[in-house]
Structures are given as C-alpha cells and as structure tokens.
Tab-separated table of C-alpha atoms in Angstrom:
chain	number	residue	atom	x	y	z
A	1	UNK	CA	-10.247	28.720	-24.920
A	2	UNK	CA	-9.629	26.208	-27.628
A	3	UNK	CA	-7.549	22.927	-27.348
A	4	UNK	CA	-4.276	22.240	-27.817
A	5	UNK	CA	-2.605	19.373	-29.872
A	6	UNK	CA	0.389	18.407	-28.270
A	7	UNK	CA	1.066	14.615	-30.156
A	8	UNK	CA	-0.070	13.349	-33.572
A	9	UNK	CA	1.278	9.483	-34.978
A	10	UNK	CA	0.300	7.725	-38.173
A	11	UNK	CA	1.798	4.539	-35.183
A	12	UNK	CA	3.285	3.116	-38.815
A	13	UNK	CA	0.285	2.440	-40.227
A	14	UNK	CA	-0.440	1.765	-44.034
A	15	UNK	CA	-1.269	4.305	-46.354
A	16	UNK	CA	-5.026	5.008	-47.042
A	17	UNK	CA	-5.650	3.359	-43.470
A	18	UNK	CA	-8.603	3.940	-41.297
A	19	UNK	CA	-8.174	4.250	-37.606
A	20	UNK	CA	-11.510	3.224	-35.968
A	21	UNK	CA	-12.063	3.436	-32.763
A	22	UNK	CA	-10.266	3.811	-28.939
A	23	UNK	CA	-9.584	1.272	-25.839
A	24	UNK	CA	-7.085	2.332	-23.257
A	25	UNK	CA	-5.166	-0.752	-21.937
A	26	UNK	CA	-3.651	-0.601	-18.659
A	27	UNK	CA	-1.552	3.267	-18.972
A	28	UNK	CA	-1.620	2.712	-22.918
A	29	UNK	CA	-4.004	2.814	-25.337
A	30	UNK	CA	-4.988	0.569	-28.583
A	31	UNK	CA	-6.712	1.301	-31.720
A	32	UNK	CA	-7.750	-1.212	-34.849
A	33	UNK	CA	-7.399	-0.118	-37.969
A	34	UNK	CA	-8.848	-0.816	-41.935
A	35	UNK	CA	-5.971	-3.126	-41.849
A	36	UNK	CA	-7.001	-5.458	-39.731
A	37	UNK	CA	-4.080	-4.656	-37.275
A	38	UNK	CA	-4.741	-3.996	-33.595
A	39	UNK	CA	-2.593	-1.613	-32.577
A	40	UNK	CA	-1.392	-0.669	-28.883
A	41	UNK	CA	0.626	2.809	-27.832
A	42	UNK	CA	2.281	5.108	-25.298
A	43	UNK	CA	0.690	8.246	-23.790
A	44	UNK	CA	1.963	10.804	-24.149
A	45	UNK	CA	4.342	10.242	-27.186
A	46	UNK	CA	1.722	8.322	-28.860
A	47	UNK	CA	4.777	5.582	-29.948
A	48	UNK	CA	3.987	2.456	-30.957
A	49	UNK	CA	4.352	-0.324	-28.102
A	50	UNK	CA	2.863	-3.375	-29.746
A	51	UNK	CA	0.996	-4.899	-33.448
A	52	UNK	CA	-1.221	-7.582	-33.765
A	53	UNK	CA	-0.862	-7.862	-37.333
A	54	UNK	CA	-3.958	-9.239	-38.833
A	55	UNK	CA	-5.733	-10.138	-36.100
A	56	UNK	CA	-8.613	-10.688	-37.960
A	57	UNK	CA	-10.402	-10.773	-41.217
A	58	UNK	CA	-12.817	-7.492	-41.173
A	59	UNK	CA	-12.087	-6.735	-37.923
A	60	UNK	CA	-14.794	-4.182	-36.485
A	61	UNK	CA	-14.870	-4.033	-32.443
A	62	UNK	CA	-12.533	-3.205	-29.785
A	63	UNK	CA	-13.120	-2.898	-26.161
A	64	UNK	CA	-11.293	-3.297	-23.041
A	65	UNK	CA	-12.146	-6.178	-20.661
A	66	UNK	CA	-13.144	-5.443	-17.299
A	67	UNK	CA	-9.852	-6.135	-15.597
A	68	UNK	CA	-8.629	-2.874	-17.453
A	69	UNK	CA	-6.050	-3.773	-19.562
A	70	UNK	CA	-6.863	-6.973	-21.893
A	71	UNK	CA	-8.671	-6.028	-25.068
A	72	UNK	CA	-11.341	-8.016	-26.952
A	73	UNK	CA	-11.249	-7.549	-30.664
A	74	UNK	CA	-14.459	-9.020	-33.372
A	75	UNK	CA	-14.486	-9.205	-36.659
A	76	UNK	CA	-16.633	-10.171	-39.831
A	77	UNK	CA	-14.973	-13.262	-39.547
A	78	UNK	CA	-17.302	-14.232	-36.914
A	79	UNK	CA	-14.424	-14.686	-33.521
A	80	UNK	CA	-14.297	-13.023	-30.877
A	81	UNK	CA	-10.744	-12.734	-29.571
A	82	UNK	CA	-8.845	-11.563	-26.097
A	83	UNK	CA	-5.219	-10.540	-25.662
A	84	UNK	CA	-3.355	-9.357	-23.332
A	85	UNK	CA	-0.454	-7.113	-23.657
A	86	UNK	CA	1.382	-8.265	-21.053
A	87	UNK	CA	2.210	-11.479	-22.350
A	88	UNK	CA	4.893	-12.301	-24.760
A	89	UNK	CA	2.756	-13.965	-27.229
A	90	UNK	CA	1.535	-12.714	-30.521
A	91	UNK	CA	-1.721	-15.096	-29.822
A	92	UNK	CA	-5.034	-14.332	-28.624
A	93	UNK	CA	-4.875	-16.138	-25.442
A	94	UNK	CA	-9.058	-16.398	-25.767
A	95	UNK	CA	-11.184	-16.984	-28.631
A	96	UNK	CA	-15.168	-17.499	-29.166
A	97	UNK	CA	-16.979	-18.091	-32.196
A	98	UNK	CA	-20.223	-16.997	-33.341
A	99	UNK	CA	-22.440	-20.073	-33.712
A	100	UNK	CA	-23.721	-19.364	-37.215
A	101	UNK	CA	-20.423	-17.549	-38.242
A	102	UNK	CA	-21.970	-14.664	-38.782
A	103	UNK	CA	-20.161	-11.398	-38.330
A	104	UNK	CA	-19.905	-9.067	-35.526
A	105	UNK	CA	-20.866	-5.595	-35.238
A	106	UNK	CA	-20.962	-4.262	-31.429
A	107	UNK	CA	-19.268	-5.296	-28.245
A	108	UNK	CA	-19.458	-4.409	-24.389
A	109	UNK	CA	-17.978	-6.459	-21.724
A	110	UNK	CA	-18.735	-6.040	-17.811
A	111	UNK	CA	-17.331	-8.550	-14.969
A	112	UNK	CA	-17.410	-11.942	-16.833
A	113	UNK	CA	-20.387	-10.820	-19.049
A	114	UNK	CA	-19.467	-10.308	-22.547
A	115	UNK	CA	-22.111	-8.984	-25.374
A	116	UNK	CA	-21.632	-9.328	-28.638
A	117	UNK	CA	-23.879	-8.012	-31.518
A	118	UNK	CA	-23.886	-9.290	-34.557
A	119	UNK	CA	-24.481	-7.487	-38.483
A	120	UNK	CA	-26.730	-7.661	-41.329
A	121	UNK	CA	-25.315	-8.662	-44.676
A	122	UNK	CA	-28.545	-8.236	-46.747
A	123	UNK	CA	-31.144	-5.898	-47.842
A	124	UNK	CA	-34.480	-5.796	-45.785
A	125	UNK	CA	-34.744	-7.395	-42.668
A	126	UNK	CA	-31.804	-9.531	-41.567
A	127	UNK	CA	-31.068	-12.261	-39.065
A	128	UNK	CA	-29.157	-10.731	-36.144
A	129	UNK	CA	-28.354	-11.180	-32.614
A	130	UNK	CA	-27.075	-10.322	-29.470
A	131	UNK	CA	-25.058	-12.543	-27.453
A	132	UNK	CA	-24.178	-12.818	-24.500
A	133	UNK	CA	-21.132	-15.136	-23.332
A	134	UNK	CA	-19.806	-16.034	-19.830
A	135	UNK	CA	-16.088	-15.650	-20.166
A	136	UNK	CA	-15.521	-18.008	-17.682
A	137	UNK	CA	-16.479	-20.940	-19.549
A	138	UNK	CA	-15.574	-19.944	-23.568
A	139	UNK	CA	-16.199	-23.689	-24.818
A	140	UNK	CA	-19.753	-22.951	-23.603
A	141	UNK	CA	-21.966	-21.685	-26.376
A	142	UNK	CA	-23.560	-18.317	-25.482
A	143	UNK	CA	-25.074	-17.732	-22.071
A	144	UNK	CA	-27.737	-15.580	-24.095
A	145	UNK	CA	-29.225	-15.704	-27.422
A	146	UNK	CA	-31.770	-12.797	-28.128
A	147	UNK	CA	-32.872	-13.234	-31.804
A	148	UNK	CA	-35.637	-11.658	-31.949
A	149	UNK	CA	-35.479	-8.408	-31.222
A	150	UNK	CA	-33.555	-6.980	-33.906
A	151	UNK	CA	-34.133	-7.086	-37.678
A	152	UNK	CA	-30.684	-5.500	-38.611
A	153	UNK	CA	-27.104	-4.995	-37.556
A	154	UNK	CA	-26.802	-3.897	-34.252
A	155	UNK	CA	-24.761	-0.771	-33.791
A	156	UNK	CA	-23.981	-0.658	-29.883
A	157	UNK	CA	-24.028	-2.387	-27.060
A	158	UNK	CA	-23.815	-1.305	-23.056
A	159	UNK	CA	-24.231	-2.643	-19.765
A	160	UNK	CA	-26.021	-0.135	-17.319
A	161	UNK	CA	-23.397	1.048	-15.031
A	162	UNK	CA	-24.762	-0.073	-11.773
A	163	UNK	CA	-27.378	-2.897	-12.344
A	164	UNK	CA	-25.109	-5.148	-13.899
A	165	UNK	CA	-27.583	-7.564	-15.703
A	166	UNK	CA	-29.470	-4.752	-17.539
A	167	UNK	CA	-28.179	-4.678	-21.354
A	168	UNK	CA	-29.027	-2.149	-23.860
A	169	UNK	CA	-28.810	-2.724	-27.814
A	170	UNK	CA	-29.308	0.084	-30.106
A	171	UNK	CA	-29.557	-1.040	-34.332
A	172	UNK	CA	-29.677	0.138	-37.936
A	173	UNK	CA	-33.320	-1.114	-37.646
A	174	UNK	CA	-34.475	2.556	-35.845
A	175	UNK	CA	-34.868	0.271	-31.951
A	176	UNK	CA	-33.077	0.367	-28.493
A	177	UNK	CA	-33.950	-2.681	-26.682
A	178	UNK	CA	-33.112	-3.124	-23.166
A	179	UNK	CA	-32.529	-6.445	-21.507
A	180	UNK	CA	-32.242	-8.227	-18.266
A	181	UNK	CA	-29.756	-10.486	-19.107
A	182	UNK	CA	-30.184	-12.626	-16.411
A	183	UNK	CA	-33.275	-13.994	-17.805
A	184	UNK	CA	-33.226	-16.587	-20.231
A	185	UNK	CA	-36.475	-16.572	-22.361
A	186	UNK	CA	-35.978	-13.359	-24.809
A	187	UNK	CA	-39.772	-12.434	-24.539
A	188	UNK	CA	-39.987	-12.248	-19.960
A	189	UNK	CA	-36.036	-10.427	-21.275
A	190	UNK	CA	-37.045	-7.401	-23.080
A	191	UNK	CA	-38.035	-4.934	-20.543
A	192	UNK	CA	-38.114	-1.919	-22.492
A	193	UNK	CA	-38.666	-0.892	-26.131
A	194	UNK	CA	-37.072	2.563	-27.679
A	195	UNK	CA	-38.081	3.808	-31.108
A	196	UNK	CA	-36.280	6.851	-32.448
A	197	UNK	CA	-38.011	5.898	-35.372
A	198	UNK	CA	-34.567	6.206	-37.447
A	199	UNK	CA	-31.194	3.922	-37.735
A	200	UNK	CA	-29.327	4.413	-34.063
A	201	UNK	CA	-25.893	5.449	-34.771
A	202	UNK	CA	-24.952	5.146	-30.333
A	203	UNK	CA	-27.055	4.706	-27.408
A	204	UNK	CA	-26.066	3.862	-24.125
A	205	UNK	CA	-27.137	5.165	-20.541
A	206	UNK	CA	-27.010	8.750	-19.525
A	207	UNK	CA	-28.154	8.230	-15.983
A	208	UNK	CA	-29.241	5.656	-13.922
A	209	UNK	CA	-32.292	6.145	-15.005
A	210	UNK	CA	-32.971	7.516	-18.474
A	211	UNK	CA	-30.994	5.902	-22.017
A	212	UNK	CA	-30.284	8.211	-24.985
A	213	UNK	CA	-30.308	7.061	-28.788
A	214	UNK	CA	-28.775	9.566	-31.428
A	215	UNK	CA	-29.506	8.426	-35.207
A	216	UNK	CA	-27.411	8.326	-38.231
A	217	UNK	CA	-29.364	11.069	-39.116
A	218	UNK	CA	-28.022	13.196	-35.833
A	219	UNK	CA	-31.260	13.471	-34.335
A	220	UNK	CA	-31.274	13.140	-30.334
A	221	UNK	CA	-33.577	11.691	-27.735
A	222	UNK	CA	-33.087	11.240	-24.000
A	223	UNK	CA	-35.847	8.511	-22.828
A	224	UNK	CA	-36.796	7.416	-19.368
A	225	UNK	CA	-35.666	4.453	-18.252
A	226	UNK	CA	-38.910	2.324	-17.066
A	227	UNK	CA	-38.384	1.449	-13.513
A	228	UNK	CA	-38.862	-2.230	-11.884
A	229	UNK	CA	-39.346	-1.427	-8.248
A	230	UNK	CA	-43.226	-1.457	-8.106
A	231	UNK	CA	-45.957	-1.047	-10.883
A	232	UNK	CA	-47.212	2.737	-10.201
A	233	UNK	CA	-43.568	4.276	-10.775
A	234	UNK	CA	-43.517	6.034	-14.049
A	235	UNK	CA	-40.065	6.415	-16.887
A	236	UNK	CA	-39.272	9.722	-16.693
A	237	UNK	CA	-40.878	11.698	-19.966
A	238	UNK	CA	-39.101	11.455	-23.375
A	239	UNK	CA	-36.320	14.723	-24.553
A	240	UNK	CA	-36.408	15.016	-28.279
A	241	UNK	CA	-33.581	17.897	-28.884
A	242	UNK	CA	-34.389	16.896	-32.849
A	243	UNK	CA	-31.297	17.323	-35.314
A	244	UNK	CA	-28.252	18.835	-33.582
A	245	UNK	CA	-26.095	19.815	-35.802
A	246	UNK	CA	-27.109	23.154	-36.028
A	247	UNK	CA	-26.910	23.839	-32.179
A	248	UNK	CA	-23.369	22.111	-31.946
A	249	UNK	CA	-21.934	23.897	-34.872
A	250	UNK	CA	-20.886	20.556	-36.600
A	251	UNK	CA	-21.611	18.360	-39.346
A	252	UNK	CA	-21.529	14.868	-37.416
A	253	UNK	CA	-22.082	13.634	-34.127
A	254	UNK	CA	-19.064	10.765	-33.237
A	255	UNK	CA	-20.329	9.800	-29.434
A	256	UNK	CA	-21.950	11.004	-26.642
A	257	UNK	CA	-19.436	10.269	-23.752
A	258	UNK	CA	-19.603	9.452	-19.889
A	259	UNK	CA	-16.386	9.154	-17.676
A	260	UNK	CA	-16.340	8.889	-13.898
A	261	UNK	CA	-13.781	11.699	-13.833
A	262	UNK	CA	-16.315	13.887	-15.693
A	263	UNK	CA	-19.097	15.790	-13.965
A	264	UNK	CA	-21.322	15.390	-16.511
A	265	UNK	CA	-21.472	13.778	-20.061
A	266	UNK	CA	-20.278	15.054	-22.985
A	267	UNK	CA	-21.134	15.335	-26.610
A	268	UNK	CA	-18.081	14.754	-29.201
A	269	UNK	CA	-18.709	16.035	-32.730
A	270	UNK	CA	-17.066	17.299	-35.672
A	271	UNK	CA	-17.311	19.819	-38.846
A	272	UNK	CA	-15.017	18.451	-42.014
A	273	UNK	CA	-15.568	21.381	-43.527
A	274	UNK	CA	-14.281	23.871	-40.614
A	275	UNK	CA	-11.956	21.368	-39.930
A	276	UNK	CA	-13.078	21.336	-35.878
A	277	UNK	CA	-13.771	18.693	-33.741
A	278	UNK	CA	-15.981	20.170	-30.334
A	279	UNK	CA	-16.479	18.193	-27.167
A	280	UNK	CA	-19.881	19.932	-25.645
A	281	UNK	CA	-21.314	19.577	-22.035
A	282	UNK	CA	-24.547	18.105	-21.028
A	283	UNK	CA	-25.948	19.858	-18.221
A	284	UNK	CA	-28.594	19.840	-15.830
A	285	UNK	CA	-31.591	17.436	-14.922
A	286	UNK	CA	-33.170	18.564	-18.590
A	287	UNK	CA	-30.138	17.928	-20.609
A	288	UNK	CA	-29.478	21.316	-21.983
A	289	UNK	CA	-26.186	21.744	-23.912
A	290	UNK	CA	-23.466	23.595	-21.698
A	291	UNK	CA	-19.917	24.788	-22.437
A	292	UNK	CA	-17.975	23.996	-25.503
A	293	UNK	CA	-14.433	23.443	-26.449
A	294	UNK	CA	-13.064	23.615	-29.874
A	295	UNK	CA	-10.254	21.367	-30.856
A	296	UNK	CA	-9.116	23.111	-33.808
A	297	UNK	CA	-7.325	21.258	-37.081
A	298	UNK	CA	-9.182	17.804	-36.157
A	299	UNK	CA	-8.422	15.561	-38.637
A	300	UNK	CA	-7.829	17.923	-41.515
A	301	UNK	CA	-11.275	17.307	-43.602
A	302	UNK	CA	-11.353	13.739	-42.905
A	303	UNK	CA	-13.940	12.183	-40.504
A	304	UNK	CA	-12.857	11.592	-36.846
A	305	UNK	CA	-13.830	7.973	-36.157
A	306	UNK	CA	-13.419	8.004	-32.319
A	307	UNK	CA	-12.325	10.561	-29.535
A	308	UNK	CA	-11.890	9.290	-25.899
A	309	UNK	CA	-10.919	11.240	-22.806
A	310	UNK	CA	-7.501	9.837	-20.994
A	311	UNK	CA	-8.394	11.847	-18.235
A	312	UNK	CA	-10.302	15.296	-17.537
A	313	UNK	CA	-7.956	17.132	-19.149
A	314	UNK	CA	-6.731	15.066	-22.005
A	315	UNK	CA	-8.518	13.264	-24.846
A	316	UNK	CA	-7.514	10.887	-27.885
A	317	UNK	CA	-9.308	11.064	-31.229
A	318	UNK	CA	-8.533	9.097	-33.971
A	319	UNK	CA	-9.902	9.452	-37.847
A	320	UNK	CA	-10.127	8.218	-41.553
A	321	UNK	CA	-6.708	10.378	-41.837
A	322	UNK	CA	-4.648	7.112	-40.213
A	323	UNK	CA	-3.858	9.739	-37.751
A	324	UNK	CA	-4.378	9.375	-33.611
A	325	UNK	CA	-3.880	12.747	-32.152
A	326	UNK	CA	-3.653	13.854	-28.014
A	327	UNK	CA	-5.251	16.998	-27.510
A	328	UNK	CA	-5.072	19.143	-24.113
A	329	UNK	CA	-8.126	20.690	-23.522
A	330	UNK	CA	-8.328	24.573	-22.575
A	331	UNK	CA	-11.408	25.394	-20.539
A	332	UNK	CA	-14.488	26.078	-22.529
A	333	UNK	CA	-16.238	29.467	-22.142
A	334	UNK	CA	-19.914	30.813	-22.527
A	335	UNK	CA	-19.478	32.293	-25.853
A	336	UNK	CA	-17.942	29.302	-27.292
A	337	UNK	CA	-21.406	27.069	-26.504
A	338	UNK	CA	-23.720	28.446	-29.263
A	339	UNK	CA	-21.867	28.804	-32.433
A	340	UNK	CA	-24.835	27.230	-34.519
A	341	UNK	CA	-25.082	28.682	-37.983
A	342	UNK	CA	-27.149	27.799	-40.915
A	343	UNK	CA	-24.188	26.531	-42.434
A	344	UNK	CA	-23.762	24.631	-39.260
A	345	UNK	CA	-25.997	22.157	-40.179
A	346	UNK	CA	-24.380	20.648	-43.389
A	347	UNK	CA	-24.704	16.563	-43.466
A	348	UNK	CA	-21.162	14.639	-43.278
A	349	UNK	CA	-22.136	11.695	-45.595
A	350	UNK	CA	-21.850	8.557	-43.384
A	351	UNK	CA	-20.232	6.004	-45.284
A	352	UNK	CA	-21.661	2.676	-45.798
A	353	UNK	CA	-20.927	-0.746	-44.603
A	354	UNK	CA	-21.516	-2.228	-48.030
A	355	UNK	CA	-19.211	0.891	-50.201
A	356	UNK	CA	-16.165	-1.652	-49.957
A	357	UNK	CA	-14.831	-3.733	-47.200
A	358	UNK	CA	-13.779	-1.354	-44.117
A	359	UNK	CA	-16.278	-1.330	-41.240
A	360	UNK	CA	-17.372	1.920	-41.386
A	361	UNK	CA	-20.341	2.253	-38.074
A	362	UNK	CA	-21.039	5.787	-39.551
C-alpha cells in the first residue's frame, strides 16, 4: 500500500530555493536551505515557527545537539554555530571557528563531543580534516585534529551508537576511516580503514558491529566492524550488494536510515523520472532488501535532498523543489519489494559542489 501525503509547505521560502537536509528540534523540525536561512516548523501543519535569516555564508550542515532540541548549523564560512529555539534571540548563543577557516562539510554531535569535517576546494588531493571539539569549553581549539587521513572533503560523519568515542568519517576520496576519538595521536587513532574504492556519498553504522558505505555512484557495501576485545576475534566478512538501483527501482539513493523506533534500517531512495520516492527494509543478519513502500508524487522530478522518519509511521522529505512534504506511510507489501526494471537503473546526475555556490552533498 503506497503512502499518503497529508502536508506540503514551500515554509516561505525564496524562489529557486533548495531545501537540504532534516533535524527535528524538540516536537518541531528545522531545515537549511540554498539561502542560507535555517528554518524551524510545526508537525503536522508544516507552518513556519521560526527564521534564522542568513545564518551563514554557504551554509552546508545541520544537526541536532544531543540535548534534542538545539541545532548546530556549518557553513563554508568556516563557524560552527548553536541555537536554540527556545530563546528569544535571533543569535547563535555558541559559535566555533575552524582554525584555518576552511569550510565545513559534515557534522555529528554526541554528549559534549562535536565532529566536524571539513571540504576540499581544489582539484587533486586537498587538505581536509576532521575535528573534533569539546562543547564544553568552545574557546578551546579542537579536542581532535585528524589530518591525515583524508585527501578530500569529507562527506559524513557518525558516532557509533553505543561506544561513544568510536568516530566514523566517510569522503569524496573513496575511504571510511574509523576513529577512537579518545586518543590523541591520529596514527595509535585510526583503527580501521574502509575502501569502497569510489567517492562515499553516506556511511554510518548499521550494527554494532559492521559500518556500511554507499558511493556516489550507488554502489553498496556492508563491512565488518574490526573488534578490540582480544587479537584472535575476526570483522565479520565484507557484503558487496554492487549498484542498487536496479533492485530498488530508483535512480538515486538519498540515505540509508536507522531509528530506535524502527526494527530494522531502512533504505530511502528516489526515481525523478517516475516521480517516486521508496523507503525499503533491510532485513536479516545478511542484509537482504525486505518490504517496500512507495511514496508516490515525491518531489515532482526534482531530487529529494533529505527524508527523515518523525516516527514509525510518519516521515519528512524535503527536495531541490523548495518543498518539505509529511507523508503517512501505508504498510508495504511483498509485491511492492522487487520492482527493479532495466529502466530502473537510470543515473540521477549528482550535482556538483563546484556547478555554482549551493552545497549540493550529491
């Protein structure tokens, strides 16, 4: 059974703007935009509660802080800034800087822990980081400064969900490092080195124990994470499902998800030309696609940017159409999970960072 839309809201943007990604914030939610706006709104009217009108120059990032409902924007400016809705000022009430000014690309906050990633402005091999600042002390510089590791801009960031000090980086440059932040020297740091062998669009955990990368190219791997208890324990063998477009019926892969509400993760992708976006189930202890649900219309032919579940029946998505739209979801069924068709597997160009000055991580 396909889902429903039940709200849409252009939330008074510009024309021609770019909604780019999702952060709930306390019972709302906030998106940032092409123009530089952060933007915060009601379920399930989707009205707009609050603007931050220009709250930075190229801003790129937005994530929720750990305490649920302040945000933390980053832009190309090089800041890092935190606000919180609840207050009555239209100021950050936190800002960081990155020490060389350069701009940032990824972010991913847990407890006090904040990591930032930063982007590549030049051809070839570029000088990045990731960062890693203690939010307790902001005139500190970074707590962690892993330079090494990366060679261009770093397209996600995540914290593993219960050992709190492991950090995992995917990049442009085709690697998914993963760190243990709570050692200083970057080399004794790295515990683990991923090569997809192709620019990582996401990564992030599936499991306690395994990581996936998906390329800009849609190709999908599932690795095992190496473990640290003793030496003879072995990572659990590699999953290449190769280029997934065909199986999932779409023409690009937006995120692979993982809520606590949600018994398993899920796969969010869409088809421009079909005009479909299709959450699809991961399932089982080999990762074999499950149950699909079409959300039918998506974002006309434009690309959806972000899609995030409010709860397990609900999700957001939010596109290059200036458009966030609620969706209910109806409850996939068997025939709905294997739709692939050779015209299935049709490329959605991924815009570049460099074809004019909206972040565009696809």
């Amino acid at each position: 059974m396909p889902a429903k839309q039940i709200a849409e809201s252009n939330l008074s943007t510009p024309p021609d703007t770019y909604l780019y990604t999702l952060a709930r914030t306390g019972a709302d939610f906030a998106t940032i935009g092409s123009d530089d706006s952060l933007r915060i709104f009601s379920l399930p009217d989707l009205k707009p509660v609050r603007t931050y009108a220009s709250a930075h120059t190229g801003i790129s990032c937005l994530t929720t802080a750990s305490d649920g409902t302040t945000l933390i924007t980053a832009g190309r400016d090089g800041l890092i800034r935190l606000w919180d809705p609840r207050s009555a000022s239209p100021k950050p009430t936190l800002e960081l800087r990155e020490p060389k000014g350069a701009g940032f690309s990824a972010l991913a906050c847990a407890g006090h822990l904040l990591a930032a990633g930063t982007e590549s402005t030049k051809e070839g091999l570029g000088d990045v980081s990731v960062l890693v600042y203690d939010l307790r002390d902001p005139a500190a510089p970074p707590l962690r400064s892993f330079v090494d590791s990366h060679t261009d801009s770093i397209t996600q960031l995540q914290w593993h969900p219960t050992q709190r000090s492991l950090l995992l980086s995917g990049s442009t440059d085709g690697l998914v490092s993963v760190f243990d932040a709570e050692v200083a020297d970057e080399e004794d740091a790295l515990k683990q080195v991923l090569n997809p062998r192709s620019a990582v669009h996401c990564a992030g955990f599936l499991a306690e124990d395994q990581v996936f990368a998906l390329s800009t190219d849609e190709q999908l791997w599932v690795y095992g994470l190496e473990k640290t208890g003793t030496a003879d324990e072995e990572a659990l063998p590699v999953k290449e499902f190769g280029d997934v477009r065909g199986e999932l019926d779409c023409m690009y892969v937006i995120d692979v998800l993982r809520e606590s509400f949600l018994g398993n993760p899920v796969v969010a992708c869409g088809h421009n030309e079909k005009r479909t976006l299709r959450v699809v189930e991961l399932k089982g202890r080999g990762w074999e696609f499950g149950e699909g649900v079409d959300l039918p219309g998506a974002h006309g032919e434009e690309v959806v940017r972000d899609l995030r579940f409010v709860d397990e029946g609900r999700v957001l998505s939010c596109g290059e159409d200036g458009m966030v739209r609620l969706w209910a979801l109806g409850e996939g069924t068997k025939e709905e999970r294997g739709k692939g068709e050779a015209g299935g597997s049709k490329k959605v160009k991924r815009k570049s960072k460099k074809e004019g000055e909206r972040f565009a991580p696809y």
